[in-house]
Amino acid sequence: MTESLPIVEMSDISISFPGVKALDGVNFRLFPGEVHTLMGENGAGKSTLIKALTGVYRIDAGEIFVSGAPTRLNGTSDAQDAGISTVYQEVNLCSNLTIGENVMLGHEVRGPLGINWRATHRAASEVLEKLGLGRLNPRAPLSSLSLALQQLVAISRSMVSRSKVLILDEPTSSLDANEVEQLFTVMRRLRDQDVAILFVSHFLDQVYAISDRLTVLRNGRFEGEYLTPELDRSSLISKMIGKDLVVLESLDSENAVRDHRHTDAPIYRATGISRRGAIEQLDLDLHRGEIVGFAGLLGSGRTELARLIYGADRIETGSVELRGKRVDINSPASALSQRIAFSSENRRDEGIIRDLSVRENLILGVQAKRGWARPIPRKEKDALVSRYLVDLNVRPADPDRAIKNLSGGNQQKVLLGRWLATKPEILILDEPTRGIDVGAKAEIQERVIALADEGVSIVFISSELEEVVRLSDRIVVLKDHRKIAEVANGPSVTADSIITTIAEEGMTDTSAADDDVKEIA
Amino acid sequence: MMSDTTPSIGRWFAELARRQYFWGIVAIVVLLLINVLKDPTYLSISVSPTTGNLVGNLIDILRAAAPIMLIAVGMCLVVATGGIDLSVGSVMVVSGAVSMEFLHSASGSVGDAFLAFGLAVLISAVLGTVNGVLVAVVGLQPFISTLFIMLAGRGLAKVITGGQNTAATNDSFRWLANGYVFGIPVVFILALLVVIAVGVLVRRSALGLMIEAIGMDPKAARLAGVNRRGLLFTVYIFSAVLAGIAGVFGTASVMTVDVSRTGYQLELDAILAVVIGGTSLAGGKFNITGAVVGALLIATLDKTVVFLGVSSSATPAFKAIVIVVLCLLQSERVRQVFRQRRASRPHTPQKEVIPA
Amino acid sequence: MSTTTMRQHAPVRAESRGIRNWLKLHVDLLPTLAAIVIFVAMIIYGEVAYGRILQANTLSNLLINNAHLIILAAGMTFVILTGGIDLSVGAIIAFSSVSGVLLINAGWDPWLVMGLMVLIGSAFGVTSGILIQYFNVQPFIATLAMMFLGRGLAAMLSTVPERLADDSPVRLLATNFKLIDGPKVNDLVITPGVIIAVIVVGIAFFVLHRTRMGRTVYAIGGSEQSAGLMGLPVPRTKLWVYVISGTLAGLAAVVYTARLGSAQNITGIGWELDAIAATVIGGTLLTGGVGFVLGSVVGALVLGLMNVLITRDGGIPPEATTIITGCILLVFVLLQRLVLARRRE
């Protein structure tokens, strides 16, 4: 790689929001013909930096140079004019239009009679061809494509606008290995055409597979810029987390495998449940006092399965037995009345109700279960609220504060309180520890174990496999919306062994390709 | 130490001043003052020597406010769920048409008055159910569902009366709108009782919390086990029944249903009252007291316009402008301007959590 | 990384060009085709049941009497395509026509006034657009406010029918031109109003399908956020659609006033429903992103023909028309939801 002039240089960038300094004197350089990965934990400032570069946020201090010239970016169109295009995690295309229309939107070929559609589609085909997507029919509706291909179509838009800088914000989080490889092929092609690519991903393997250079952010500060081959994984992680690796390992190795033996009949038994596009037919048993972990990558079906159990999505085939009796759980309300509770992974949008107080958020579950006509008496309500605020160590323990003003960890505790107040016999926790601080995380983990000891049947879902392995008595491994294994936890089970299970399963399986073909038909 | 000596009225007043409907009260006072400027005796209330009833402009205002209060409270609940009910005016005319058409062919007995009232409420509940089905079960946007009833409802009223403005006589029914109890108009007392009943029901039960929850965040509310469908049903039926009662009040005073004028454009009044009361059209937190204040303000405004001799046809235009202004005040852009101005003063700390 | 073959996700270029294949690529056309089928079926039914439907003068009258609705529906198509709604069009017509007639009767130059009438519509559209785009007021609230404003202003001007002088040049727009002189009164007739409607539809079609602005309209309807992130001029376009709708409402006021020769403050009550119904029947999704202006024309004609059939039938009270229109709208909206649900599966 020649050390040419950077196409983008951001120097000493600061952005603050009321109360928080999101970026504090951050430097960032991007060279033509390189893939540059931005690394950092949640809240490190990655997305803020990207939004500054795409003109969504205005910078408070610092300067941005594009091709050496100082540039002000006051809006997404400014960034696009400067030759910067962005592809976001959720595909930002218009699914009501065709592939070709999406590729060319805003750059249609015009003639004397307005848009020349023949030429426009031809141009779209050429662009797609260049990225190795020549087999796509530009006149087909975008909605007929898989998410991965839609992402590639979004990337091809940057070719149309002849962007010199391409930002890929977590494009791989919902792609499977093949699709990631496909994406990387396209990225390499673009890099060879001297496009500068800013890449964000949480998957270390991918980062080391594709990127030439790394910039690490932590807590809104610049940690350093490195050539990828010169920084090994463990030092990268410690730079991201800002802790010594030794400390990290000791924190993670705390093993809490409990002595759990179930002899009783399962409290929950699902036979052959499925839902199209979410879960393929599977059986599942849950026992009292047992922690069952759902392991699998994002998009493997772990959340979908949880939602089926809770009735948030309807089960299409199969049957469910609860305490030995057949039941039909078709809504969250019916699940609650059967004493099943579910804490969503999406705390912001599906968990807390931001404008309600802590108290109201906490009692909402119990109240919903009772129905609006039977309000909880004042005294009982106060007792309930203060009990859980103390019990779960919510800070500040002020029930009248709007929940949006609490930290993520405390919001999560209030939500846990909401579900515990409904006295669940089955409690499904989807990513209860994501994006919260270490202290709160430990408290929640302890609480989970205590609950299981009290006899609650717990489903624990986390993208951190280590956490799943540490807590679970039994682990259900999911992949591509199927259950591929179920293992009783023991000394031989580690995060690595689970990963091996997931990885090897894919090698021997060839039917997946057929399934995908069916999906299109 | 100073604060201890200030009477609690001061604190109560400070609390009141922070509510948005405070400005509604201010506006009512200002309007009344304008009227007093024109006629110093405007506010005087006298006791009619013949009937012993209270007479005066303020009493007229209360009477006029009654139907608006009812539809405003219904609208307030609907708006809190994140919806809107454009059909209230048309439900009023349908309810009025049904009761008039029934009384027209019935005797003038008290029983018939009750039946007419019951029928009116029943047909309103049916219309509310249609709204509820369209919004809660079919999942149509509320404004489209209720726009359909708004436009088709007036047609329905015309079909019921055969295109006529049906009149009828029934003294008990008429008493509902024109009678007095303890010298105060029956309509106002009834409306107030209904509103208080609704208010108590909503705040004492968990209905209010549930409505706010689905208005603020439907997805999270559903996952919390809140029965959104049932609540929407309840709320739209509520709104329609309240509008139906308002329709009875509206027609009983003249004992005639005017198929093209009864309830016409009253959805505007209801929306306006709700917005004046501080309930955001985006849904969520609602304020029934505010909606009542809004209704009183609108009634005062209507009477003032007539009293000042301005053409009453101008009021809808004026109300539309007020709605626009209030919407502007609620909008983020305008608020930011205010916030910036306030933030430039040093002593107001602003705490806000930034989106992650 | 892996040696597994790349999967064939994509719809491979169509080799067999059958009707099914064509339909698969043009699912969006289905509702519009359905509207055409309904229109033809109504004509056949009318011809069989009442007679004298399928003849030149009935069809000419259908066009002449619905020219204003076609213009309105064209404007409404723009708005609904972006996922918005315009409830103010009926009231705009009332205010624009009443003020227009009053000005002309007060001696203003009729041609200037006609221009003014159109501009009144634009002014309402600009106001709605600014409220919606820059102050985040929901479209139906903003346009509802404009609806009441328009009606209120019209009522302030006059509450009685205001007649145009018989020799007013405005009436020229409603002059009948015989294209084909048929037997007896069965002539193929056209008026300048109809020509205006046709031109409007033509321009609307061109703008929607052959300009970048039109594509932006569709993109906003598909996903406003995506459209913004793709760098399309979303705010400007959203403002424009309301200006277009308002302006066309003003134009419809001119055409309608010319035909009727008078104006009143209650003119156009419920026309927003007609315009929305025409648009939706013609295959435009209420949620935006999918639809055709030509479909809206068919929708307007379906509604017009329905009125003709109701009149011919005589058994249905004219008061029921709004109920029937509402029900038709409802049925189509429900059908849309079904189709959408299907497509999502």
XYZ file of N, CA, C and O in Angstrom, chain C residues 46-114:
276
model
N -74.373 -1.481 -16.791
C -75.250 -0.340 -17.022
C -75.951 -0.446 -18.356
O -77.156 -0.190 -18.474
N -75.193 -0.846 -19.362
C -75.751 -0.954 -20.712
C -76.865 -1.997 -20.730
O -77.928 -1.791 -21.306
N -76.607 -3.130 -20.050
C -77.595 -4.208 -20.036
C -78.798 -3.814 -19.181
O -79.947 -3.978 -19.584
N -78.546 -3.242 -18.016
C -79.630 -3.000 -17.069
C -80.439 -1.751 -17.411
O -81.664 -1.755 -17.300
N -79.750 -0.692 -17.790
C -80.479 0.563 -18.009
C -80.423 1.039 -19.458
O -81.233 1.858 -19.853
N -79.449 0.568 -20.221
C -79.301 0.996 -21.603
C -78.723 2.406 -21.709
O -78.572 3.114 -20.716
N -78.366 2.807 -22.905
C -77.858 4.144 -23.225
C -76.669 4.540 -22.351
O -76.555 5.680 -21.930
N -75.822 3.595 -22.026
C -74.599 3.935 -21.302
C -73.450 4.017 -22.306
O -72.701 5.001 -22.347
N -73.360 2.978 -23.108
C -72.240 2.887 -24.042
C -72.536 3.696 -25.298
O -72.701 3.164 -26.372
N -72.657 4.990 -25.112
C -72.855 5.820 -26.284
C -72.161 7.150 -26.076
O -71.855 7.535 -24.947
N -71.936 7.829 -27.170
C -71.032 8.979 -27.145
C -71.427 10.024 -26.118
O -70.584 10.477 -25.350
N -72.715 10.391 -26.052
C -73.009 11.527 -25.169
C -72.908 11.160 -23.694
O -72.493 11.976 -22.886
N -73.243 9.909 -23.350
C -73.094 9.512 -21.941
C -71.629 9.551 -21.538
O -71.267 10.077 -20.486
N -70.798 8.987 -22.417
C -69.372 8.946 -22.081
C -68.766 10.348 -22.084
O -67.927 10.669 -21.248
N -69.220 11.216 -23.011
C -68.719 12.593 -23.006
C -69.089 13.270 -21.714
O -68.264 13.934 -21.073
N -70.364 13.075 -21.311
C -70.797 13.708 -20.067
C -70.026 13.189 -18.878
O -69.731 13.935 -17.946
N -69.720 11.906 -18.920
C -68.943 11.321 -17.831
C -67.628 12.083 -17.664
O -67.214 12.425 -16.555
N -66.987 12.342 -18.800
C -65.716 13.074 -18.746
C -65.931 14.514 -18.308
O -65.216 15.037 -17.449
N -66.937 15.152 -18.932
C -67.154 16.580 -18.651
C -67.506 16.784 -17.186
O -66.980 17.676 -16.518
N -68.386 15.917 -16.668
C -68.847 16.102 -15.295
C -67.801 15.710 -14.264
O -67.942 16.044 -13.090
N -66.805 14.978 -14.693
C -65.810 14.537 -13.712
C -64.421 15.109 -13.961
O -63.464 14.666 -13.348
N -64.355 16.098 -14.869
C -63.038 16.672 -15.172
C -62.375 17.191 -13.904
O -61.190 16.941 -13.658
N -63.169 17.873 -13.053
C -62.581 18.428 -11.836
C -62.094 17.322 -10.906
O -61.053 17.440 -10.282
N -62.856 16.228 -10.847
C -62.461 15.126 -9.969
C -61.174 14.473 -10.474
O -60.303 14.096 -9.680
N -61.061 14.373 -11.806
C -59.835 13.793 -12.374
C -58.628 14.653 -11.988
O -57.577 14.148 -11.589
N -58.826 15.977 -12.077
C -57.722 16.882 -11.717
C -57.361 16.713 -10.237
O -56.190 16.599 -9.868
N -58.396 16.666 -9.391
C -58.157 16.475 -7.959
C -57.427 15.164 -7.691
O -56.483 15.098 -6.900
N -57.903 14.106 -8.355
C -57.329 12.784 -8.110
C -55.866 12.749 -8.534
O -55.038 12.097 -7.892
N -55.543 13.470 -9.616
C -54.148 13.505 -10.054
C -53.279 14.120 -8.962
O -52.207 13.602 -8.628
N -53.755 15.229 -8.383
C -52.995 15.854 -7.299
C -52.902 14.956 -6.085
O -51.841 14.816 -5.475
N -54.032 14.341 -5.750
C -54.063 13.467 -4.571
C -53.102 12.298 -4.747
O -52.505 11.829 -3.780
N -52.946 11.836 -5.999
C -52.040 10.720 -6.250
C -50.622 11.061 -5.796
O -49.949 10.251 -5.160
N -50.196 12.279 -6.105
C -48.848 12.694 -5.674
C -48.726 12.586 -4.162
O -47.768 12.030 -3.634
N -49.731 13.142 -3.471
C -49.657 13.193 -2.013
C -49.664 11.783 -1.426
O -48.845 11.438 -0.574
N -50.614 10.971 -1.896
C -50.736 9.633 -1.303
C -49.516 8.785 -1.648
O -49.088 7.960 -0.844
N -48.928 9.009 -2.815
C -47.721 8.246 -3.165
C -46.602 8.476 -2.156
O -45.792 7.587 -1.894
N -46.558 9.677 -1.574
C -45.518 9.906 -0.572
C -45.930 9.366 0.787
O -45.174 9.484 1.747
N -47.130 8.798 0.869
C -47.602 8.291 2.147
C -48.358 9.343 2.941
O -48.681 9.125 4.103
N -48.643 10.480 2.334
C -49.377 11.540 3.029
C -50.846 11.526 2.661
O -51.359 10.559 2.092
N -51.535 12.593 2.992
C -52.947 12.717 2.646
C -53.256 14.201 2.566
O -52.585 14.999 3.214
N -54.217 14.557 1.730
C -54.626 15.961 1.660
C -56.132 16.038 1.832
O -56.881 15.692 0.926
N -56.568 16.465 3.018
C -58.004 16.549 3.287
C -58.563 17.921 2.934
O -59.736 18.175 3.137
N -57.716 18.797 2.411
C -58.158 20.180 2.253
C -58.706 20.493 0.868
O -59.207 21.587 0.639
N -58.642 19.543 -0.074
C -58.930 19.896 -1.464
C -60.354 20.412 -1.657
O -60.585 21.378 -2.391
N -61.337 19.793 -0.992
C -62.723 20.235 -1.157
C -62.898 21.672 -0.693
O -63.534 22.492 -1.366
N -62.305 21.984 0.459
C -62.440 23.325 1.015
C -61.691 24.344 0.165
O -62.140 25.484 0.004
N -60.564 23.926 -0.416
C -59.825 24.836 -1.297
C -60.716 25.229 -2.465
O -60.806 26.391 -2.858
N -61.415 24.228 -3.021
C -62.300 24.513 -4.143
C -63.371 25.507 -3.718
O -63.660 26.480 -4.437
N -63.939 25.310 -2.519
C -64.991 26.216 -2.053
C -64.454 27.646 -1.969
O -65.024 28.571 -2.542
N -63.326 27.807 -1.278
C -62.808 29.161 -1.086
C -62.371 29.770 -2.412
O -62.698 30.922 -2.724
N -61.654 28.957 -3.200
C -61.130 29.472 -4.453
C -62.276 29.887 -5.388
O -62.240 30.948 -5.999
N -63.322 29.056 -5.474
C -64.377 29.383 -6.430
C -65.223 30.553 -5.934
O -65.551 31.447 -6.719
N -65.532 30.581 -4.633
C -66.339 31.697 -4.128
C -65.582 33.008 -4.311
O -66.117 33.990 -4.846
N -64.306 33.021 -3.917
C -63.579 34.283 -4.045
C -63.401 34.653 -5.512
O -63.473 35.837 -5.877
N -63.201 33.636 -6.361
C -63.049 33.910 -7.786
C -64.285 34.570 -8.353
O -64.210 35.627 -8.997
N -65.451 33.979 -8.095
C -66.691 34.522 -8.646
C -66.941 35.933 -8.112
O -67.314 36.843 -8.864
N -66.689 36.119 -6.806
C -66.907 37.450 -6.226
C -66.003 38.488 -6.896
O -66.434 39.594 -7.216
N -64.744 38.117 -7.108
C -63.804 39.060 -7.734
C -64.242 39.402 -9.149
O -64.218 40.554 -9.572
N -64.644 38.370 -9.900
C -65.066 38.614 -11.283
C -66.296 39.509 -11.291
O -66.384 40.486 -12.058
N -67.227 39.208 -10.396
C -68.431 40.021 -10.345
C -68.132 41.442 -9.883
O -68.881 42.364 -10.153
N -67.004 41.590 -9.165
C -66.612 42.928 -8.739
C -65.868 43.660 -9.846
O -65.392 44.775 -9.640
N -65.751 43.011 -10.997
C -65.182 43.705 -12.138
C -63.726 43.415 -12.418
O -63.113 44.037 -13.277
N -63.139 42.478 -11.728
C -61.749 42.131 -12.023
C -61.670 41.409 -13.364
O -62.648 40.845 -13.824
N -60.486 41.426 -13.919
C -60.292 40.738 -15.190
C -60.445 39.231 -14.994
O -59.739 38.636 -14.165
N -61.378 38.599 -15.679
C -61.657 37.167 -15.449
C -60.442 36.280 -15.619
O -60.251 35.326 -14.883
N -59.612 36.588 -16.609
C -58.455 35.703 -16.848
C -57.460 35.802 -15.710
O -56.913 34.810 -15.251
N -57.266 37.033 -15.233
C -56.387 37.237 -14.086
C -56.938 36.491 -12.876
O -56.212 35.799 -12.149
N -58.259 36.582 -12.692
C -58.879 35.941 -11.532
C -58.713 34.426 -11.608
O -58.447 33.775 -10.602
N -58.855 33.894 -12.810
C -58.684 32.436 -12.935
C -57.284 32.026 -12.497
O -57.102 31.013 -11.811
